[in-house]
CSV table of C-alpha atoms and ligand atoms in Angstrom, one decimal:
chain,number,residue,atom,x,y,z
V,1,MET,CA,0.0,0.0,0.0
V,2,THR,CA,1.3,3.5,-0.8
V,3,ASP,CA,1.8,5.8,2.1
V,4,THR,CA,-0.5,8.8,2.3
V,5,PHE,CA,-0.1,12.2,4.0
V,6,ARG,CA,-2.5,15.0,4.9
V,7,ALA,CA,-2.8,17.9,2.6
V,8,ILE,CA,-5.0,21.0,2.2
V,9,LEU,CA,-6.5,21.3,-1.3
V,10,VAL,CA,-8.2,24.4,-2.6
V,11,SER,CA,-10.5,23.8,-5.6
V,12,ARG,CA,-13.0,25.7,-7.7
V,13,ASP,CA,-16.3,24.6,-9.2
V,14,ASP,CA,-17.6,25.6,-12.6
V,15,ASP,CA,-19.0,28.8,-11.1
V,16,LYS,CA,-15.5,29.6,-9.7
V,17,LYS,CA,-16.7,29.1,-6.2
V,18,GLN,CA,-13.7,28.2,-4.1
V,19,SER,CA,-13.6,25.3,-1.5
V,20,VAL,CA,-10.9,24.3,1.0
V,21,ASP,CA,-10.6,20.6,1.9
V,22,PHE,CA,-8.4,18.4,4.1
V,23,VAL,CA,-7.5,15.4,1.9
V,24,ASP,CA,-5.2,12.3,2.0
V,25,MET,CA,-2.6,12.5,-0.7
V,26,ARG,CA,0.0,10.2,-2.2
V,27,GLU,CA,3.5,11.1,-3.4
V,28,ASP,CA,2.6,10.2,-6.9
V,29,GLU,CA,0.0,12.9,-6.9
V,30,LEU,CA,2.6,15.6,-6.3
V,31,MET,CA,3.8,17.8,-9.1
V,32,GLU,CA,7.1,17.5,-10.9
V,33,GLY,CA,10.4,18.3,-9.2
V,34,ASP,CA,13.8,16.8,-8.5
V,35,VAL,CA,13.7,16.9,-4.7
V,36,THR,CA,11.0,15.6,-2.3
V,37,VAL,CA,10.9,17.1,1.2
V,38,ALA,CA,9.2,15.9,4.3
V,39,VAL,CA,7.5,19.1,5.6
V,40,GLU,CA,8.2,19.7,9.3
V,41,ALA,CA,6.9,23.2,9.7
V,42,THR,CA,5.1,25.8,7.6
V,43,THR,CA,3.4,29.2,8.3
V,44,VAL,CA,0.5,31.4,7.4
V,45,ASN,CA,1.6,34.5,5.5
V,46,TYR,CA,-0.7,37.3,4.3
V,47,LYS,CA,-0.5,35.8,0.8
V,48,ASP,CA,-1.5,32.4,2.1
V,49,GLY,CA,-4.5,34.1,3.7
V,50,LEU,CA,-5.4,35.6,0.3
V,51,ALA,CA,-5.0,32.2,-1.4
V,52,ILE,CA,-7.2,30.2,1.1
V,53,THR,CA,-9.9,32.8,1.4
V,54,GLY,CA,-9.8,33.5,-2.4
V,55,MET,CA,-9.7,37.3,-1.7
V,56,ALA,CA,-7.1,37.8,-4.4
V,57,PRO,CA,-6.0,35.7,-7.3
V,58,VAL,CA,-3.0,34.1,-5.7
V,59,VAL,CA,-3.8,30.6,-6.8
V,60,ARG,CA,-3.4,30.3,-10.6
V,61,ARG,CA,-3.7,26.5,-11.1
V,62,TRP,CA,-6.6,24.4,-9.9
V,63,PRO,CA,-6.8,22.5,-7.7
V,64,MET,CA,-3.8,23.7,-5.6
V,65,VAL,CA,-2.1,22.8,-2.4
V,66,PRO,CA,-1.5,26.3,-0.9
V,67,GLY,CA,1.4,27.3,1.4
V,68,ILE,CA,4.3,29.5,0.1
V,69,ASP,CA,6.8,28.6,2.9
V,70,LEU,CA,8.2,25.3,4.3
V,71,ALA,CA,11.1,23.9,6.3
V,72,GLY,CA,11.8,20.2,6.3
V,73,THR,CA,14.1,17.4,5.4
V,74,VAL,CA,15.0,16.0,2.0
V,75,VAL,CA,13.7,12.4,1.6
V,76,SER,CA,14.8,11.9,-2.0
V,77,SER,CA,16.8,13.9,-4.5
V,78,ASP,CA,17.9,13.8,-8.1
V,79,HIS,CA,19.5,17.3,-7.7
V,80,PRO,CA,23.3,17.5,-7.3
V,81,ASP,CA,23.1,20.0,-4.4
V,82,TRP,CA,20.8,18.0,-2.2
V,83,GLN,CA,20.9,14.6,-0.5
V,84,ASN,CA,18.6,12.6,1.8
V,85,GLY,CA,18.7,14.1,5.3
V,86,ASP,CA,19.5,17.7,4.2
V,87,ARG,CA,17.6,20.3,6.1
V,88,VAL,CA,16.1,22.9,3.8
V,89,ILE,CA,13.9,26.0,3.5
V,90,LEU,CA,11.6,27.0,0.7
V,91,ASN,CA,10.2,30.5,0.2
V,92,GLY,CA,8.1,31.5,-2.8
V,93,TRP,CA,9.0,30.6,-6.4
V,94,GLY,CA,5.3,30.3,-7.2
V,95,VAL,CA,4.9,27.4,-4.7
V,96,GLY,CA,1.4,27.4,-3.3
V,97,GLU,CA,0.4,29.5,-6.4
V,98,THR,CA,1.1,27.4,-9.5
V,99,HIS,CA,3.1,24.5,-7.9
V,100,TYR,CA,1.7,22.3,-5.0
V,101,GLY,CA,2.9,24.0,-1.8
V,102,ALA,CA,3.6,23.6,1.8
V,103,TYR,CA,0.3,22.6,3.3
V,104,ALA,CA,1.0,18.9,2.9
V,105,GLY,CA,3.1,16.3,4.6
V,106,ARG,CA,5.4,16.1,1.6
V,107,ALA,CA,6.4,18.6,-1.1
V,108,ARG,CA,8.1,17.9,-4.4
V,109,LEU,CA,10.1,20.9,-5.5
V,110,LYS,CA,12.9,22.0,-7.7
V,111,GLY,CA,16.3,21.7,-6.0
V,112,ASP,CA,17.3,25.2,-7.4
V,113,TRP,CA,14.5,26.7,-5.2
V,114,LEU,CA,15.9,25.4,-1.9
V,115,VAL,CA,18.1,27.2,0.6
V,116,ARG,CA,20.0,25.2,3.3
V,117,LEU,CA,18.5,25.6,6.8
V,118,PRO,CA,21.2,27.4,8.8
V,119,SER,CA,22.5,25.1,11.6
V,120,SER,CA,21.6,27.6,14.3
V,121,LEU,CA,17.9,27.6,13.2
V,122,SER,CA,15.3,24.8,13.8
V,123,ALA,CA,12.5,24.2,11.3
V,124,ARG,CA,10.2,26.0,13.7
V,125,ASP,CA,12.5,29.0,13.9
V,126,ALA,CA,12.8,29.2,10.1
V,127,MET,CA,9.0,29.3,9.8
V,128,ALA,CA,8.7,31.9,12.6
V,129,VAL,CA,10.8,34.0,10.1
V,130,GLY,CA,9.1,32.7,7.0
V,131,THR,CA,8.6,34.7,3.8
V,132,ALA,CA,7.5,37.7,5.9
V,133,GLY,CA,10.7,37.7,7.9
V,134,TYR,CA,13.0,36.9,5.0
V,135,THR,CA,11.3,39.8,3.1
V,136,ALA,CA,11.9,42.1,6.1
V,137,MET,CA,15.6,41.1,5.8
V,138,LEU,CA,15.6,41.9,2.1
V,139,CYS,CA,14.2,45.3,2.9
V,140,VAL,CA,16.9,46.0,5.5
V,141,MET,CA,19.6,44.9,3.0
V,142,ALA,CA,18.1,47.2,0.4
V,143,LEU,CA,18.2,50.2,2.9
V,144,GLU,CA,21.8,49.4,3.8
V,145,ARG,CA,22.8,49.2,0.1
V,146,HIS,CA,21.3,52.6,-0.3
V,147,GLY,CA,23.5,53.9,2.6
V,148,ILE,CA,20.7,54.3,5.1
V,149,GLU,CA,22.8,53.8,8.3
V,150,PRO,CA,21.5,54.3,11.9
V,151,ALA,CA,23.4,57.6,12.0
V,152,ARG,CA,21.2,59.0,9.2
V,153,GLY,CA,18.2,59.2,11.5
V,154,PRO,CA,15.1,57.3,12.5
V,155,VAL,CA,13.5,54.7,10.2
V,156,ILE,CA,9.8,53.9,10.1
V,157,VAL,CA,8.2,50.5,9.9
V,158,THR,CA,4.5,50.4,8.8
V,159,GLY,CA,2.2,47.4,9.4
V,160,ALA,CA,4.3,47.2,12.5
V,161,ALA,CA,2.4,44.5,14.4
V,162,GLY,CA,2.2,42.2,11.4
V,163,GLY,CA,4.7,39.6,10.3
V,164,VAL,CA,7.0,41.7,8.0
V,165,GLY,CA,6.7,44.6,10.5
V,166,SER,CA,7.5,42.7,13.6
V,167,VAL,CA,10.6,41.1,12.1
V,168,ALA,CA,11.8,44.4,10.5
V,169,ILE,CA,11.5,46.1,13.9
V,170,SER,CA,13.6,43.4,15.6
V,171,LEU,CA,16.3,43.4,12.9
V,172,LEU,CA,16.5,47.2,12.6
V,173,SER,CA,16.7,47.8,16.3
V,174,ARG,CA,19.3,45.2,16.8
V,175,LEU,CA,21.4,46.9,14.1
V,176,GLY,CA,21.2,50.2,16.1
V,177,TYR,CA,18.4,52.0,14.2
V,178,HIS,CA,15.9,54.3,16.0
V,179,VAL,CA,12.7,52.6,14.9
V,180,ILE,CA,9.3,54.3,14.7
V,181,ALA,CA,6.6,51.6,14.6
V,182,SER,CA,3.4,52.6,12.8
V,183,THR,CA,0.4,50.5,13.8
V,184,GLY,CA,-3.3,50.6,14.0
V,185,ARG,CA,-3.1,48.4,17.1
V,186,THR,CA,-1.7,50.9,19.6
V,187,ALA,CA,-2.7,48.5,22.4
V,188,GLU,CA,0.2,46.5,21.1
V,189,ALA,CA,2.7,49.3,22.0
V,190,ASP,CA,4.4,47.1,24.7
V,191,TYR,CA,4.8,44.3,22.3
V,192,LEU,CA,6.3,46.6,19.7
V,193,ARG,CA,8.6,48.2,22.3
V,194,ASP,CA,9.7,44.7,23.4
V,195,LEU,CA,10.7,44.0,19.8
V,196,GLY,CA,12.8,47.2,19.8
V,197,ALA,CA,10.6,50.0,18.7
V,198,ALA,CA,11.7,53.4,20.1
V,199,GLU,CA,8.5,55.2,19.2
V,200,ILE,CA,4.9,54.2,18.3
V,201,LEU,CA,2.9,56.1,15.7
V,202,ASP,CA,-0.8,55.6,15.2
V,203,ARG,CA,-1.3,54.5,11.6
V,204,ALA,CA,-4.2,56.9,11.3
V,205,GLU,CA,-1.6,59.7,11.0
V,206,LEU,CA,-0.5,58.1,7.7
V,207,SER,CA,-3.8,57.0,6.2
V,208,SER,CA,-5.2,60.2,4.8
V,209,PRO,CA,-4.1,61.5,1.3
V,210,ALA,CA,-0.5,62.7,1.4
V,211,LYS,CA,0.8,66.2,0.8
V,212,PRO,CA,3.4,66.2,-2.0
V,213,ILE,CA,6.1,67.1,0.6
V,214,GLY,CA,5.8,66.9,4.4
V,215,LYS,CA,8.0,67.6,7.3
V,216,GLU,CA,11.2,65.5,7.2
V,217,ARG,CA,10.6,62.8,9.9
V,218,TRP,CA,12.7,59.8,9.0
V,219,ALA,CA,15.7,58.8,6.9
V,220,GLY,CA,13.9,55.8,5.5
V,221,GLY,CA,11.6,52.9,6.2
V,222,VAL,CA,10.1,49.5,5.5
V,223,ASP,CA,6.5,49.7,4.2
V,224,ALA,CA,4.2,46.7,4.2
V,225,VAL,CA,1.0,48.7,3.7
V,226,GLY,CA,1.2,50.6,0.3
V,227,SER,CA,-1.5,53.2,-0.7
V,228,HIS,CA,-1.8,56.4,1.3
V,229,THR,CA,0.5,55.0,4.0
V,230,LEU,CA,3.4,54.6,1.6
V,231,ALA,CA,2.6,58.0,0.0
V,232,ASN,CA,2.8,59.7,3.4
V,233,VAL,CA,6.0,57.8,4.3
V,234,LEU,CA,7.6,59.0,1.1
V,235,SER,CA,6.5,62.6,1.6
V,236,MET,CA,8.0,62.7,5.1
V,237,THR,CA,11.3,61.0,4.2
V,238,SER,CA,14.3,63.3,4.7
V,239,TYR,CA,16.7,64.4,1.9
V,240,GLY,CA,18.4,61.5,0.1
V,241,GLY,CA,16.5,58.9,2.1
V,242,ALA,CA,15.0,55.6,0.9
V,243,VAL,CA,11.9,53.5,1.5
V,244,ALA,CA,11.8,49.8,0.9
V,245,ALA,CA,8.3,48.9,-0.3
V,246,CYS,CA,7.2,45.3,0.0
V,247,GLY,CA,3.5,45.1,0.8
V,248,LEU,CA,-0.1,46.1,0.0
V,249,ALA,CA,-1.9,45.3,3.2
V,250,GLY,CA,-3.6,48.8,2.9
V,251,GLY,CA,-4.0,48.8,-0.9
V,252,MET,CA,-2.2,48.2,-4.1
V,253,ASP,CA,-2.4,51.9,-5.3
V,254,LEU,CA,0.2,54.5,-4.7
V,255,PRO,CA,-1.5,58.0,-4.7
V,256,THR,CA,1.7,60.1,-4.5
V,257,SER,CA,3.5,62.7,-6.6
V,258,VAL,CA,7.0,62.9,-8.0
V,259,ALA,CA,7.8,65.6,-5.4
V,260,PRO,CA,9.7,63.4,-2.8
V,261,PHE,CA,11.8,62.0,-5.7
V,262,ILE,CA,12.7,65.2,-7.6
V,263,LEU,CA,12.8,67.7,-4.6
V,264,ARG,CA,14.4,65.5,-2.0
V,265,GLY,CA,16.1,62.8,-4.0
V,266,VAL,CA,14.2,60.1,-2.1
V,267,CYS,CA,14.4,56.6,-3.5
V,268,LEU,CA,11.6,54.0,-3.6
V,269,LEU,CA,13.2,50.5,-3.3
V,270,GLY,CA,11.0,47.8,-4.6
V,271,ILE,CA,11.3,44.4,-2.8
V,272,ASP,CA,10.2,41.1,-4.2
V,273,SER,CA,10.8,37.9,-2.3
V,274,VAL,CA,9.1,35.4,-4.7
V,275,MET,CA,11.6,35.4,-7.6
V,276,ALA,CA,14.6,36.8,-5.7
V,277,PRO,CA,17.8,35.2,-6.9
V,278,ARG,CA,19.2,32.3,-4.9
V,279,ALA,CA,22.4,34.2,-3.9
V,280,LEU,CA,20.3,37.1,-2.4
V,281,ARG,CA,18.1,34.5,-0.5
V,282,GLU,CA,21.2,32.8,0.9
V,283,GLU,CA,22.6,36.1,2.1
V,284,ALA,CA,19.3,37.0,3.7
V,285,TRP,CA,19.0,33.7,5.5
V,286,ARG,CA,22.7,33.8,6.6
V,287,ARG,CA,22.1,37.2,8.1
V,288,LEU,CA,18.7,36.2,9.7
V,289,ALA,CA,20.4,33.2,11.4
V,290,GLY,CA,23.2,35.4,12.7
V,291,GLU,CA,21.4,38.6,13.6
V,292,LEU,CA,17.8,37.8,14.6
V,293,ASP,CA,17.5,37.6,18.4
V,294,HIS,CA,16.0,34.2,19.3
V,295,ASP,CA,14.1,35.6,22.3
V,296,LYS,CA,12.5,38.2,20.0
V,297,LEU,CA,11.6,35.4,17.5
V,298,ALA,CA,9.9,33.6,20.4
V,299,THR,CA,8.1,36.8,21.4
V,300,LEU,CA,6.8,37.5,17.9
V,301,SER,CA,5.6,34.0,17.0
V,302,THR,CA,2.8,31.7,18.0
V,303,THR,CA,2.3,28.0,17.1
V,304,ILE,CA,-0.8,26.4,15.7
V,305,GLY,CA,-1.7,23.0,14.3
V,306,PHE,CA,-2.2,21.9,10.7
V,307,GLU,CA,-6.0,21.9,11.1
V,308,ASP,CA,-5.9,25.5,12.3
V,309,ILE,CA,-4.6,26.8,9.0
V,310,PRO,CA,-7.9,27.9,7.4
V,311,ALA,CA,-8.9,29.9,10.5
V,312,ALA,CA,-5.5,31.6,10.7
V,313,ALA,CA,-5.8,32.4,6.9
V,314,ARG,CA,-9.1,34.2,7.6
V,315,ASP,CA,-7.6,36.0,10.6
V,316,ILE,CA,-4.5,37.3,8.8
V,317,VAL,CA,-6.4,39.0,6.0
V,318,GLU,CA,-8.6,40.6,8.6
V,319,GLY,CA,-5.4,42.0,10.3
V,320,LYS,CA,-6.1,40.0,13.5
V,321,ILE,CA,-2.8,38.1,13.6
V,322,ARG,CA,0.0,39.6,15.7
V,323,GLY,CA,3.6,38.8,14.5
V,324,ARG,CA,4.1,35.4,12.9
V,325,VAL,CA,2.3,32.1,13.0
V,326,VAL,CA,4.2,28.8,12.9
V,327,VAL,CA,2.4,25.6,11.8
V,328,GLU,CA,3.9,22.5,13.3
V,329,MET,CA,3.0,19.5,11.1
Q,401,NDP,P1,0.3,40.8,8.2
Q,401,NDP,O1,-1.1,40.7,7.9
Q,401,NDP,O2,1.0,40.0,9.2
Q,401,NDP,O3,0.7,42.3,8.5
Q,401,NDP,C1,0.1,43.4,7.7
Q,401,NDP,C2,-0.1,44.5,8.7
Q,401,NDP,O4,-0.4,45.7,7.9
Q,401,NDP,C3,-1.2,44.3,9.7
Q,401,NDP,O5,-0.8,43.6,10.8
Q,401,NDP,C4,-1.5,45.8,10.0
Q,401,NDP,O6,-0.5,46.2,10.9
Q,401,NDP,C5,-1.3,46.5,8.7
Q,401,NDP,N1,-2.5,46.7,8.0
Q,401,NDP,C6,-3.4,45.8,7.6
Q,401,NDP,N2,-4.5,46.3,7.0
Q,401,NDP,C7,-4.2,47.6,6.9
Q,401,NDP,C8,-4.9,48.8,6.4
Q,401,NDP,N3,-6.1,48.6,5.8
Q,401,NDP,N4,-4.3,50.0,6.5
Q,401,NDP,C9,-3.1,50.1,7.1
Q,401,NDP,N5,-2.4,49.1,7.7
Q,401,NDP,C10,-3.0,47.9,7.6
Q,401,NDP,O7,1.0,40.5,6.7
Q,401,NDP,P2,2.6,40.3,6.4
Q,401,NDP,O8,3.4,41.1,7.4
Q,401,NDP,O9,2.8,38.8,6.2
Q,401,NDP,O10,2.7,41.0,5.0
Q,401,NDP,C11,2.6,42.4,4.9
Q,401,NDP,C12,2.4,42.8,3.4
Q,401,NDP,O11,3.6,42.5,2.7
Q,401,NDP,C13,1.3,42.0,2.7
Q,401,NDP,O12,0.7,42.9,1.8
Q,401,NDP,C14,2.1,41.0,1.9
Q,401,NDP,O13,1.4,40.6,0.8
Q,401,NDP,C15,3.3,41.7,1.6
Q,401,NDP,N6,4.5,40.8,1.4
Q,401,NDP,C16,5.2,41.0,0.2
Q,401,NDP,C17,6.3,40.3,-0.1
Q,401,NDP,C18,7.1,40.6,-1.3
Q,401,NDP,O14,7.8,39.7,-1.8
Q,401,NDP,N7,7.0,41.8,-1.8
Q,401,NDP,C19,6.7,39.1,0.8
Q,401,NDP,C20,5.9,39.1,2.1
Q,401,NDP,C21,4.8,39.9,2.3
Q,401,NDP,P3,-0.9,47.0,12.3
Q,401,NDP,O15,-2.0,46.2,12.9
Q,401,NDP,O16,0.3,47.1,13.1
Q,401,NDP,O17,-1.5,48.4,11.8
């Protein structure tokens, strides 16, 4: 008899009505790839929330096993870089969108997509970071490449109590930045200060239409929200500053003007984690392993079971999840 494993399958009927089911799956039902991984931990990102609820067209092949992130152990490999027993991380590459993803006991993947799990991180740690945290690191690296050092002045993090925001605050404060955390959940001020925020800003201050240019308040920032929030962040960025934009939790639009760019030389740094080249991913994970405070990782993450994924998916798109969620298989 062939071994089966549990999986979540999202399907669509002829009327494009979406359903989410727990199913038993066999390895021969997985999609093509040259490495098979036993999934030990996964997570629920904002994008996973969109995929499971169907609120945005994340899934582009039906049916689909969602889940864009996993950590686990290689159980078979035809790829020269990977052997049985290797511990690996997978983030993005269309997994959980067009290729069967992380919400299953096994995943068959392309070896070129995998990053070695740093020895100082457990599978759980890696998923407490997940795509949200790895993207936060990509944002920090982009700000650094642009010369935004702590001495340049404060940096703002929007969507602060979310996944990207929580990890970005932890990383930036550890690196010595004065971090302003913008949140709609001011009741989470203590949590954000524990992570390293020096100041809390009510996100309402950034949610109205932006002036072309505002008072210079920060040297740069990490924006997970988009729309008016990002427009306000740009208009209040000081001369020569830079903002790393990675998210759209507040909207996909960007109602701004060219004023911050042409009058203050502000740069908007676009961050994509999904198709980021392998060398950049390896650098981000090497730095996360070395620089992310383990106590803060514990503070910002909670653990749920596999069967709790659909509920967490609904909660994250409603902005109800604080920090990061780890799913232990
Ligand atoms: P979370 O849901 O964990 O965090 C998003 C946070 O944004 C919320 O916690 C909330 O923060 C804030 N927020 C939510 N809705 C609104 C709103 N309407 N107006 C203003 N603020 C709002 O998601 P993640 O941290 O996982 O992801 C954040 C964003 O980054 C998402 O849009 C996601 O798709 C994107 N992303 C992009 C990646 C890339 O490769 N470019 C990779 C990973 C994520 P608070 O409660 O503190 O106000």
